[in-house]
mmCIF file of C-alpha atoms in Angstrom:
data_model
loop_
_atom_site.group_PDB
_atom_site.id
_atom_site.type_symbol
_atom_site.label_atom_id
_atom_site.label_comp_id
_atom_site.label_asym_id
_atom_site.label_seq_id
_atom_site.Cartn_x
_atom_site.Cartn_y
_atom_site.Cartn_z
ATOM 1 C CA MET V 1 3.924 -11.914 -34.476
ATOM 2 C CA LEU V 2 1.945 -9.038 -33.045
ATOM 3 C CA THR V 3 -1.789 -8.966 -33.482
ATOM 4 C CA ARG V 4 -3.353 -5.674 -34.411
ATOM 5 C CA LEU V 5 -6.733 -4.407 -33.357
ATOM 6 C CA PRO V 6 -8.719 -2.521 -35.955
ATOM 7 C CA LEU V 7 -8.201 1.222 -35.939
ATOM 8 C CA ILE V 8 -10.985 2.655 -33.811
ATOM 9 C CA CYS V 9 -11.852 6.307 -33.918
ATOM 10 C CA PHE V 10 -13.224 7.728 -30.730
ATOM 11 C CA VAL V 11 -15.030 11.008 -30.425
ATOM 12 C CA VAL V 12 -13.578 12.220 -27.180
ATOM 13 C CA SER V 13 -13.598 15.794 -25.972
ATOM 14 C CA VAL V 14 -10.404 17.471 -24.811
ATOM 15 C CA THR V 15 -11.636 17.380 -21.239
ATOM 16 C CA ALA V 16 -12.168 13.619 -21.465
ATOM 17 C CA ILE V 17 -8.460 12.982 -21.892
ATOM 18 C CA ALA V 18 -7.269 15.907 -19.795
ATOM 19 C CA ALA V 19 -6.626 13.655 -16.797
ATOM 20 C CA ASP V 20 -4.217 10.733 -16.878
ATOM 21 C CA LEU V 21 -5.320 7.380 -15.534
ATOM 22 C CA THR V 22 -2.077 6.600 -13.704
ATOM 23 C CA PRO V 23 -2.162 6.481 -9.886
ATOM 24 C CA GLU V 24 0.670 9.028 -9.712
ATOM 25 C CA ARG V 25 -1.360 11.506 -11.737
ATOM 26 C CA TYR V 26 -4.366 10.854 -9.505
ATOM 27 C CA TRP V 27 -2.249 11.718 -6.451
ATOM 28 C CA ASN V 28 -1.136 15.020 -7.977
ATOM 29 C CA THR V 29 -4.728 15.923 -8.858
ATOM 30 C CA ALA V 30 -6.228 15.011 -5.476
ATOM 31 C CA LEU V 31 -3.294 16.257 -3.366
ATOM 32 C CA PRO V 32 -1.661 19.115 -5.271
ATOM 33 C CA ASN V 33 0.244 20.362 -2.219
ATOM 34 C CA THR V 34 1.346 17.016 -0.768
ATOM 35 C CA PRO V 35 4.616 15.320 -1.814
ATOM 36 C CA MET V 36 4.389 11.549 -2.235
ATOM 37 C CA PRO V 37 6.574 9.553 0.205
ATOM 38 C CA ASN V 38 9.245 7.368 -1.377
ATOM 39 C CA SER V 39 7.684 4.327 0.275
ATOM 40 C CA LEU V 40 4.657 4.727 -2.007
ATOM 41 C CA ARG V 41 6.518 5.908 -5.086
ATOM 42 C CA HIS V 42 8.632 2.748 -5.007
ATOM 43 C CA LEU V 43 5.497 0.636 -5.357
ATOM 44 C CA PHE V 44 5.100 1.822 -8.960
ATOM 45 C CA THR V 45 8.560 0.837 -10.161
ATOM 46 C CA PRO V 46 9.315 -2.846 -9.492
ATOM 47 C CA ASP V 47 12.761 -3.702 -10.845
ATOM 48 C CA PHE V 48 11.699 -6.364 -13.279
ATOM 49 C CA THR V 49 10.306 -6.240 -16.815
ATOM 50 C CA ASP V 50 8.080 -8.305 -19.037
ATOM 51 C CA GLU V 51 9.483 -9.388 -22.379
ATOM 52 C CA LYS V 52 6.101 -9.015 -24.037
ATOM 53 C CA SER V 53 5.006 -5.501 -24.768
ATOM 54 C CA THR V 54 2.087 -3.395 -25.852
ATOM 55 C CA ASP V 55 2.451 -0.461 -28.212
ATOM 56 C CA VAL V 56 -0.110 2.305 -28.221
ATOM 57 C CA GLN V 57 -0.202 5.119 -30.754
ATOM 58 C CA VAL V 58 -2.494 8.042 -30.090
ATOM 59 C CA GLY V 59 -3.179 10.482 -32.887
ATOM 60 C CA LYS V 60 -5.757 12.667 -34.441
ATOM 61 C CA GLY V 61 -7.401 9.705 -36.123
ATOM 62 C CA GLY V 62 -7.996 7.716 -32.965
ATOM 63 C CA VAL V 63 -6.234 5.030 -30.949
ATOM 64 C CA ASN V 64 -4.312 2.121 -32.472
ATOM 65 C CA VAL V 65 -3.337 -0.727 -30.150
ATOM 66 C CA ASN V 66 -0.752 -3.402 -30.956
ATOM 67 C CA ALA V 67 -0.952 -6.090 -28.263
ATOM 68 C CA GLY V 68 1.524 -8.885 -27.583
ATOM 69 C CA LYS V 69 0.955 -12.524 -28.462
ATOM 70 C CA GLY V 70 -2.619 -13.565 -28.117
ATOM 71 C CA LYS V 71 -4.627 -16.678 -28.868
ATOM 72 C CA PRO V 72 -6.606 -16.607 -32.101
ATOM 73 C CA GLY V 73 -10.322 -16.954 -31.937
ATOM 74 C CA GLY V 74 -10.780 -14.793 -28.910
ATOM 75 C CA GLY V 75 -12.672 -12.191 -30.879
ATOM 76 C CA THR V 76 -13.041 -8.473 -30.296
ATOM 77 C CA ALA V 77 -16.045 -6.922 -28.587
ATOM 78 C CA VAL V 78 -16.700 -3.193 -28.660
ATOM 79 C CA ASN V 79 -19.339 -1.622 -26.450
ATOM 80 C CA VAL V 80 -20.205 2.055 -26.714
ATOM 81 C CA GLY V 81 -22.508 3.554 -24.114
ATOM 82 C CA LYS V 82 -23.137 6.557 -21.959
ATOM 83 C CA GLY V 83 -20.100 5.744 -19.796
ATOM 84 C CA GLY V 84 -17.666 5.652 -22.728
ATOM 85 C CA VAL V 85 -16.077 2.945 -24.886
ATOM 86 C CA TYR V 86 -14.855 -0.480 -23.769
ATOM 87 C CA VAL V 87 -12.921 -2.924 -25.960
ATOM 88 C CA ASP V 88 -12.162 -6.479 -24.845
ATOM 89 C CA THR V 89 -10.107 -8.916 -26.892
ATOM 90 C CA GLY V 90 -9.747 -12.558 -26.079
ATOM 91 C CA LYS V 91 -11.553 -14.545 -23.346
ATOM 92 C CA GLY V 92 -10.859 -12.240 -20.430
ATOM 93 C CA LYS V 93 -7.071 -12.544 -20.684
ATOM 94 C CA GLY V 94 -6.367 -10.176 -23.540
ATOM 95 C CA THR V 95 -6.275 -6.447 -24.038
ATOM 96 C CA HIS V 96 -8.792 -4.074 -22.479
ATOM 97 C CA VAL V 97 -9.267 -0.539 -23.760
ATOM 98 C CA SER V 98 -11.509 1.895 -21.929
ATOM 99 C CA VAL V 99 -12.348 5.481 -22.774
ATOM 100 C CA SER V 100 -14.316 7.605 -20.338
ATOM 101 C CA GLY V 101 -15.366 11.199 -20.175
ATOM 102 C CA GLY V 102 -15.560 13.687 -17.372
ATOM 103 C CA LYS V 103 -13.309 16.293 -15.864
ATOM 104 C CA GLY V 104 -12.086 14.268 -12.917
ATOM 105 C CA PRO V 105 -9.228 11.825 -12.545
ATOM 106 C CA GLY V 106 -11.291 9.065 -14.126
ATOM 107 C CA GLY V 107 -11.295 10.654 -17.572
ATOM 108 C CA GLY V 108 -8.947 9.628 -20.360
ATOM 109 C CA VAL V 109 -7.855 6.498 -22.186
ATOM 110 C CA GLY V 110 -6.658 3.375 -20.389
ATOM 111 C CA VAL V 111 -5.216 0.187 -21.878
ATOM 112 C CA HIS V 112 -4.540 -2.965 -19.839
ATOM 113 C CA THR V 113 -3.047 -6.191 -21.197
ATOM 114 C CA GLY V 114 -2.797 -9.530 -19.406
ATOM 115 C CA LYS V 115 -4.091 -10.936 -16.125
ATOM 116 C CA PRO V 116 -4.552 -8.816 -12.974
ATOM 117 C CA GLY V 117 -1.221 -7.918 -11.432
ATOM 118 C CA LYS V 118 0.763 -9.179 -14.441
ATOM 119 C CA ARG V 119 -0.260 -6.799 -17.160
ATOM 120 C CA THR V 120 0.939 -3.751 -19.007
ATOM 121 C CA ASP V 121 -0.926 -0.490 -18.323
ATOM 122 C CA VAL V 122 -1.020 2.496 -20.624
ATOM 123 C CA GLY V 123 -2.509 5.826 -19.521
ATOM 124 C CA VAL V 124 -3.206 8.606 -22.007
ATOM 125 C CA GLY V 125 -3.853 12.105 -20.730
ATOM 126 C CA LYS V 126 -2.721 15.675 -20.782
ATOM 127 C CA GLY V 127 0.807 14.710 -19.859
ATOM 128 C CA GLY V 128 1.211 12.290 -22.779
ATOM 129 C CA VAL V 129 1.409 8.486 -22.838
ATOM 130 C CA ILE V 130 2.750 6.586 -19.835
ATOM 131 C CA VAL V 131 3.482 2.847 -20.014
ATOM 132 C CA HIS V 132 3.930 0.694 -16.907
ATOM 133 C CA THR V 133 4.756 -3.016 -17.085
ATOM 134 C CA ARG V 134 4.333 -5.250 -14.054
ATOM 135 C CA HIS V 135 5.541 -8.655 -13.002
ATOM 136 C CA LYS V 136 5.062 -11.448 -15.516
ATOM 137 C CA GLY V 137 4.346 -13.940 -12.738
ATOM 138 C CA ARG V 138 2.918 -13.665 -9.238
ATOM 139 C CA PRO V 139 5.157 -12.265 -6.489
ATOM 140 C CA VAL V 140 7.635 -14.644 -4.895
ATOM 141 C CA TYR V 141 6.657 -15.887 -1.443
ATOM 142 C CA VAL V 142 9.558 -15.957 1.002
ATOM 143 C CA GLY V 143 8.083 -18.105 3.749
ATOM 144 C CA VAL V 144 7.238 -15.745 6.603
ATOM 145 C CA THR V 145 5.018 -17.560 9.076
ATOM 146 C CA PRO V 146 1.554 -16.006 9.328
ATOM 147 C CA GLY V 147 0.810 -14.313 12.617
ATOM 148 C CA PRO V 148 -1.189 -11.500 14.218
ATOM 149 C CA ASN V 149 -0.529 -8.083 12.724
ATOM 150 C CA PRO V 150 0.974 -5.986 15.557
ATOM 151 C CA PHE V 151 -0.721 -2.871 14.169
ATOM 152 C CA VAL V 152 -4.234 -4.324 14.488
ATOM 153 C CA TYR V 153 -4.978 -3.498 18.100
ATOM 154 C CA ASN V 154 -7.658 -6.075 18.892
ATOM 155 C CA TYR V 155 -5.268 -9.020 18.440
ATOM 156 C CA ALA V 156 -3.481 -10.816 21.257
ATOM 157 C CA ALA V 157 0.198 -11.589 20.769
ATOM 158 C CA SER V 158 1.570 -15.111 20.837
ATOM 159 C CA GLU V 159 4.754 -16.009 22.694
ATOM 160 C CA THR V 160 6.412 -16.770 19.362
ATOM 161 C CA GLN V 161 5.549 -13.325 18.085
ATOM 162 C CA LEU V 162 6.798 -11.692 21.273
ATOM 163 C CA HIS V 163 10.271 -13.217 20.887
ATOM 164 C CA ASP V 164 10.658 -13.633 17.131
ATOM 165 C CA ASP V 165 8.801 -10.778 15.435
ATOM 166 C CA PRO V 166 11.200 -7.916 14.530
ATOM 167 C CA LYS V 167 8.265 -5.507 14.718
ATOM 168 C CA ALA V 168 8.042 -6.103 18.478
ATOM 169 C CA ALA V 169 11.013 -3.782 18.962
ATOM 170 C CA LEU V 170 9.197 -0.932 17.234
ATOM 171 C CA PHE V 171 7.024 -0.279 20.334
ATOM 172 C CA PHE V 172 8.225 2.093 23.058
ATOM 173 C CA LEU V 173 6.924 4.577 25.636
ATOM 174 C CA GLU V 174 6.578 8.266 24.840
ATOM 175 C CA LYS V 175 8.678 9.206 27.869
ATOM 176 C CA ASP V 176 11.598 7.319 26.306
ATOM 177 C CA MET V 177 11.634 9.480 23.185
ATOM 178 C CA VAL V 178 14.619 11.568 24.267
ATOM 179 C CA PRO V 179 18.038 12.211 22.686
ATOM 180 C CA GLY V 180 20.537 9.474 23.488
ATOM 181 C CA LYS V 181 17.935 6.770 24.117
ATOM 182 C CA ALA V 182 19.091 3.461 22.560
ATOM 183 C CA MET V 183 16.753 0.854 21.039
ATOM 184 C CA ASN V 184 17.303 -2.383 19.113
ATOM 185 C CA LEU V 185 15.416 -1.927 15.843
ATOM 186 C CA ARG V 186 14.971 -3.399 12.397
ATOM 187 C CA PHE V 187 12.796 -1.237 10.162
ATOM 188 C CA ASN V 188 12.591 -3.032 6.851
ATOM 189 C CA ALA V 189 11.590 -6.453 8.142
ATOM 190 C CA GLU V 190 10.356 -8.688 5.315
ATOM 191 C CA ASP V 191 6.621 -8.307 4.639
ATOM 192 C CA GLY V 192 6.088 -11.894 3.472
ATOM 193 C CA TYR V 193 6.766 -11.498 -0.237
ATOM 194 C CA ASP V 194 9.802 -10.488 -2.262
ATOM 195 C CA GLY V 195 9.233 -6.802 -1.490
ATOM 196 C CA LYS V 196 8.073 -6.058 -5.034
ATOM 197 C CA THR V 197 4.336 -6.218 -4.501
ATOM 198 C CA ALA V 198 3.202 -3.181 -6.470
ATOM 199 C CA PHE V 199 0.002 -1.161 -6.600
ATOM 200 C CA LEU V 200 -2.662 -2.057 -9.118
ATOM 201 C CA PRO V 201 -4.491 0.865 -10.755
ATOM 202 C CA ARG V 202 -7.883 1.279 -9.095
ATOM 203 C CA GLY V 203 -9.801 0.271 -12.225
ATOM 204 C CA GLU V 204 -7.936 -3.028 -12.239
ATOM 205 C CA ALA V 205 -7.956 -3.572 -8.467
ATOM 206 C CA GLU V 206 -11.735 -3.253 -8.432
ATOM 207 C CA THR V 207 -12.035 -6.163 -10.882
ATOM 208 C CA VAL V 208 -9.943 -8.495 -8.696
ATOM 209 C CA PRO V 209 -12.016 -10.402 -6.092
ATOM 210 C CA PHE V 210 -11.338 -9.446 -2.450
ATOM 211 C CA GLY V 211 -13.254 -10.835 0.538
ATOM 212 C CA SER V 212 -13.591 -14.003 2.591
ATOM 213 C CA GLU V 213 -16.658 -15.139 0.648
ATOM 214 C CA LYS V 214 -14.579 -15.074 -2.560
ATOM 215 C CA PHE V 215 -11.443 -16.690 -1.158
ATOM 216 C CA SER V 216 -11.442 -19.718 -3.477
ATOM 217 C CA GLU V 217 -11.749 -17.397 -6.451
ATOM 218 C CA ILE V 218 -8.896 -15.246 -5.101
ATOM 219 C CA LEU V 219 -6.567 -18.232 -4.757
ATOM 220 C CA ASN V 220 -7.394 -19.287 -8.294
ATOM 221 C CA THR V 221 -6.761 -15.776 -9.613
ATOM 222 C CA PHE V 222 -3.231 -15.740 -8.173
ATOM 223 C CA SER V 223 -2.522 -19.467 -8.682
ATOM 224 C CA VAL V 224 -2.049 -20.032 -4.943
ATOM 225 C CA LYS V 225 -2.490 -23.524 -3.519
ATOM 226 C CA PRO V 226 -5.222 -23.818 -0.846
ATOM 227 C CA GLY V 227 -3.793 -24.545 2.591
ATOM 228 C CA SER V 228 -0.323 -23.236 1.757
ATOM 229 C CA GLU V 229 1.419 -20.703 3.995
ATOM 230 C CA GLU V 230 0.941 -18.137 1.255
ATOM 231 C CA ALA V 231 -2.810 -18.817 1.233
ATOM 232 C CA GLU V 232 -2.910 -18.514 5.022
ATOM 233 C CA MET V 233 -1.194 -15.119 4.893
ATOM 234 C CA MET V 234 -3.677 -13.876 2.296
ATOM 235 C CA LYS V 235 -6.556 -15.194 4.388
ATOM 236 C CA LYS V 236 -5.209 -13.420 7.488
ATOM 237 C CA THR V 237 -5.000 -10.119 5.618
ATOM 238 C CA ILE V 238 -8.607 -10.418 4.454
ATOM 239 C CA GLU V 239 -9.763 -11.329 7.974
ATOM 240 C CA GLU V 240 -8.004 -8.269 9.377
ATOM 241 C CA CYS V 241 -9.726 -6.100 6.790
ATOM 242 C CA GLU V 242 -13.100 -7.535 7.765
ATOM 243 C CA ALA V 243 -12.554 -7.571 11.556
ATOM 244 C CA LYS V 244 -14.614 -5.352 13.848
ATOM 245 C CA ARG V 245 -13.384 -1.874 14.666
ATOM 246 C CA VAL V 246 -11.515 -1.148 17.895
ATOM 247 C CA GLY V 247 -13.182 1.409 20.137
ATOM 248 C CA GLY V 248 -15.126 3.047 17.315
ATOM 249 C CA GLU V 249 -11.957 3.593 15.270
ATOM 250 C CA GLU V 250 -12.683 4.078 11.559
ATOM 251 C CA LYS V 251 -10.775 1.653 9.367
ATOM 252 C CA TYR V 252 -10.512 0.773 5.700
ATOM 253 C CA CYS V 253 -8.443 -1.586 3.539
ATOM 254 C CA ALA V 254 -7.135 0.222 0.467
ATOM 255 C CA THR V 255 -6.474 -2.027 -2.519
ATOM 256 C CA SER V 256 -5.119 0.833 -4.641
ATOM 257 C CA LEU V 257 -3.297 4.107 -4.129
ATOM 258 C CA GLU V 258 -6.370 5.996 -5.342
ATOM 259 C CA SER V 259 -8.618 4.424 -2.694
ATOM 260 C CA MET V 260 -6.013 5.157 0.015
ATOM 261 C CA VAL V 261 -5.937 8.795 -1.068
ATOM 262 C CA ASP V 262 -9.732 9.016 -1.072
ATOM 263 C CA PHE V 263 -10.051 7.558 2.441
ATOM 264 C CA SER V 264 -7.350 9.808 3.897
ATOM 265 C CA VAL V 265 -8.698 12.938 2.218
ATOM 266 C CA SER V 266 -12.213 12.155 3.456
ATOM 267 C CA LYS V 267 -10.906 12.117 7.040
ATOM 268 C CA LEU V 268 -8.327 14.926 6.937
ATOM 269 C CA GLY V 269 -9.082 17.161 3.952
ATOM 270 C CA LYS V 270 -6.831 17.754 0.945
ATOM 271 C CA TYR V 271 -5.255 21.195 1.292
ATOM 272 C CA HIS V 272 -3.398 20.877 4.608
ATOM 273 C CA VAL V 273 -2.464 17.202 4.726
ATOM 274 C CA ARG V 274 0.903 15.477 4.660
ATOM 275 C CA ALA V 275 1.908 11.852 4.186
ATOM 276 C CA VAL V 276 5.219 10.644 5.627
ATOM 277 C CA SER V 277 7.125 7.379 6.044
ATOM 278 C CA THR V 278 10.259 6.161 7.750
ATOM 279 C CA GLU V 279 13.367 6.406 5.560
ATOM 280 C CA VAL V 280 16.470 4.279 6.163
ATOM 281 C CA ALA V 281 19.646 5.000 4.207
ATOM 282 C CA GLU V 282 20.396 1.330 3.525
ATOM 283 C CA LYS V 283 18.254 -1.506 2.175
ATOM 284 C CA ASN V 284 17.976 -4.740 4.168
ATOM 285 C CA ALA V 285 19.568 -3.143 7.219
ATOM 286 C CA PRO V 286 20.069 -5.676 10.027
ATOM 287 C CA MET V 287 18.641 -5.515 13.514
ATOM 288 C CA GLN V 288 20.949 -3.224 15.446
ATOM 289 C CA LYS V 289 21.098 -0.668 18.227
ATOM 290 C CA TYR V 290 20.001 2.829 17.233
ATOM 291 C CA LYS V 291 20.324 5.986 19.322
ATOM 292 C CA ILE V 292 17.979 8.939 19.055
ATOM 293 C CA ALA V 293 20.121 11.730 17.665
ATOM 294 C CA ALA V 294 20.221 15.186 19.211
ATOM 295 C CA PRO V 295 18.767 17.550 18.369
ATOM 296 C CA GLY V 296 16.027 16.879 15.875
ATOM 297 C CA ILE V 297 12.927 15.266 17.418
ATOM 298 C CA LYS V 298 9.992 17.125 15.915
ATOM 299 C CA LYS V 299 6.284 16.808 16.670
ATOM 300 C CA LEU V 300 4.414 16.865 13.349
ATOM 301 C CA SER V 301 0.854 16.544 14.612
ATOM 302 C CA ASP V 302 -0.950 16.278 17.931
ATOM 303 C CA ASP V 303 -4.516 15.447 16.982
ATOM 304 C CA LYS V 304 -5.973 12.990 14.501
ATOM 305 C CA SER V 305 -4.141 11.014 11.866
ATOM 306 C CA VAL V 306 -4.654 8.207 9.381
ATOM 307 C CA VAL V 307 -2.107 5.407 9.610
ATOM 308 C CA CYS V 308 -1.818 2.922 6.724
ATOM 309 C CA HIS V 309 0.024 -0.372 7.262
ATOM 310 C CA LYS V 310 1.177 -2.459 4.293
ATOM 311 C CA GLN V 311 -0.287 -5.954 4.385
ATOM 312 C CA LYS V 312 0.932 -9.355 3.244
ATOM 313 C CA TYR V 313 -0.737 -9.858 -0.131
ATOM 314 C CA PRO V 314 0.183 -10.524 -3.797
ATOM 315 C CA PHE V 315 -0.337 -6.842 -4.632
ATOM 316 C CA ALA V 316 -0.108 -3.692 -2.510
ATOM 317 C CA VAL V 317 -2.915 -3.593 0.078
ATOM 318 C CA PHE V 318 -2.887 -1.171 3.016
ATOM 319 C CA TYR V 319 -4.825 -1.471 6.284
ATOM 320 C CA CYS V 320 -5.711 2.160 7.104
ATOM 321 C CA HIS V 321 -7.302 3.447 10.278
ATOM 322 C CA LYS V 322 -8.180 6.907 11.497
ATOM 323 C CA ALA V 323 -6.605 7.394 14.886
ATOM 324 C CA MET V 324 -7.821 10.024 17.349
ATOM 325 C CA MET V 325 -5.731 11.350 20.226
ATOM 326 C CA THR V 326 -2.455 10.555 18.522
ATOM 327 C CA SER V 327 0.810 12.425 18.148
ATOM 328 C CA VAL V 328 3.085 12.043 15.134
ATOM 329 C CA TYR V 329 6.824 12.612 15.486
ATOM 330 C CA ALA V 330 9.844 12.767 13.178
ATOM 331 C CA VAL V 331 12.731 11.090 15.018
ATOM 332 C CA PRO V 332 16.358 11.093 13.747
ATOM 333 C CA LEU V 333 18.221 7.862 14.538
ATOM 334 C CA GLU V 334 21.819 6.720 14.185
ATOM 335 C CA GLY V 335 22.755 3.038 14.169
ATOM 336 C CA GLU V 336 25.823 1.587 15.873
ATOM 337 C CA ASN V 337 27.316 0.983 12.409
ATOM 338 C CA GLY V 338 26.766 4.647 11.465
ATOM 339 C CA LEU V 339 23.566 4.013 9.496
ATOM 340 C CA ARG V 340 21.143 6.928 9.747
ATOM 341 C CA ALA V 341 17.359 6.784 9.640
ATOM 342 C CA LYS V 342 14.614 9.376 9.540
ATOM 343 C CA ALA V 343 12.001 7.525 11.544
ATOM 344 C CA VAL V 344 8.317 8.343 11.894
ATOM 345 C CA ALA V 345 6.742 7.542 15.249
ATOM 346 C CA VAL V 346 3.073 7.488 16.222
ATOM 347 C CA CYS V 347 2.055 7.787 19.886
ATOM 348 C CA HIS V 348 -1.416 6.623 20.958
ATOM 349 C CA LYS V 349 -2.647 8.507 24.000
ATOM 350 C CA ASN V 350 -5.666 6.280 24.632
ATOM 351 C CA THR V 351 -5.148 2.515 24.431
ATOM 352 C CA SER V 352 -8.019 1.493 26.708
ATOM 353 C CA ALA V 353 -9.884 -0.299 23.885
ATOM 354 C CA TRP V 354 -6.898 -2.389 22.778
ATOM 355 C CA ASN V 355 -6.684 -6.098 23.499
ATOM 356 C CA PRO V 356 -5.030 -6.346 26.967
ATOM 357 C CA ASN V 357 -2.745 -9.062 25.554
ATOM 358 C CA HIS V 358 -1.626 -6.963 22.603
ATOM 359 C CA LEU V 359 2.042 -7.183 21.651
ATOM 360 C CA ALA V 360 2.761 -3.604 22.779
ATOM 361 C CA PHE V 361 1.634 -4.275 26.360
ATOM 362 C CA LYS V 362 3.688 -7.478 26.557
ATOM 363 C CA VAL V 363 6.804 -5.731 25.248
ATOM 364 C CA LEU V 364 6.443 -2.611 27.405
ATOM 365 C CA LYS V 365 4.924 -4.313 30.466
ATOM 366 C CA VAL V 366 2.130 -1.752 30.857
ATOM 367 C CA LYS V 367 -1.658 -2.023 30.987
ATOM 368 C CA PRO V 368 -4.217 -0.616 28.511
ATOM 369 C CA GLY V 369 -5.145 3.033 29.006
ATOM 370 C CA THR V 370 -2.389 3.823 31.513
ATOM 371 C CA VAL V 371 0.341 5.550 29.451
ATOM 372 C CA PRO V 372 0.801 6.679 25.836
ATOM 373 C CA VAL V 373 2.109 3.829 23.675
ATOM 374 C CA CYS V 374 4.316 4.691 20.710
ATOM 375 C CA HIS V 375 5.653 2.748 17.767
ATOM 376 C CA PHE V 376 7.968 3.484 14.884
ATOM 377 C CA LEU V 377 6.572 2.879 11.425
ATOM 378 C CA PRO V 378 8.266 0.300 9.195
ATOM 379 C CA GLU V 379 9.493 1.765 5.908
ATOM 380 C CA THR V 380 6.560 0.503 3.865
ATOM 381 C CA HIS V 381 3.911 2.103 6.108
ATOM 382 C CA VAL V 382 2.488 5.625 5.853
ATOM 383 C CA VAL V 383 0.990 8.123 8.287
ATOM 384 C CA TRP V 384 -1.232 10.974 7.123
ATOM 385 C CA PHE V 385 -1.883 14.049 9.251
ATOM 386 C CA SER V 386 -3.244 17.594 9.042
ATOM 387 C CA TYR V 387 -0.997 20.602 9.600
#
């Protein structure tokens, strides 16, 4: 049986609901001239559904919310203040309704049901009503051994990582980026979960604890056993987010698409910025030999960029860093089995501040600061640049 909240009439101006609360709508508002890469778009549409549902009807009289099964006795609290209206039903695990004003992307009506990362979200705005249901349970851990992130440049590589990490093959020298050059590559190497770790809306992500001082609370939130490999991976991600910067490089861990957009826009602007990712024509493509196709290598940028690397975490978290003295390339590749890829490569012209035992130097057998070091981006990573 569905429980029904009382009909609540809100006095909300047209401008208050003019902007939708969904991350996709936020992207279109903040970056009207920038297409969203498929690698990010896929993080909003995990291919599973929740049997429980939430129905929201929006009409002239107000907002009526029918939530799924809930425990009786939770009660309903309604708070109306300067910031808008907030409704909470049931001991922190029920349905949350928020109404806020303003002309920006934060205005509108938002409904969230369930625990963080497992709930149904409803955004009401100018475009209508959009419903998005996420995973009923936490993401499935697939047992990837924790190790240094090869895209955090102050980490030294282990021998195990040098020989066993598929990402090791992604590093190469700029002089080798020529048609006909062959490289053994695997782009979509497993990121440590089942690949379905989706974005949380920013309003929800900001309520989920994140930080080493809150680690016990984080494990409890996602029902992760302390000391498990999954817990160690989560801990490593948080440590990387909190680690010191390399050579004055600006970095930021984005726990939502909206916060990633804000960081990138703050560094590059919004009107002449692009975001691109590697695209491979086949899912779960094996490690194989690829050749750089001719012609087609194209330099996209030769100045500053923001590179965002997807982390191992129960929901989508990206380690972003503003990189100076970098070149961004689009590189067409063809695998030995005929598989084609549109790869994105980033070349770092100044590596003098990197750890001298970083994975790239071990793979390429060069020293820091001597030659430009390049790497292809895995499919789930994104590079932003000005044009």
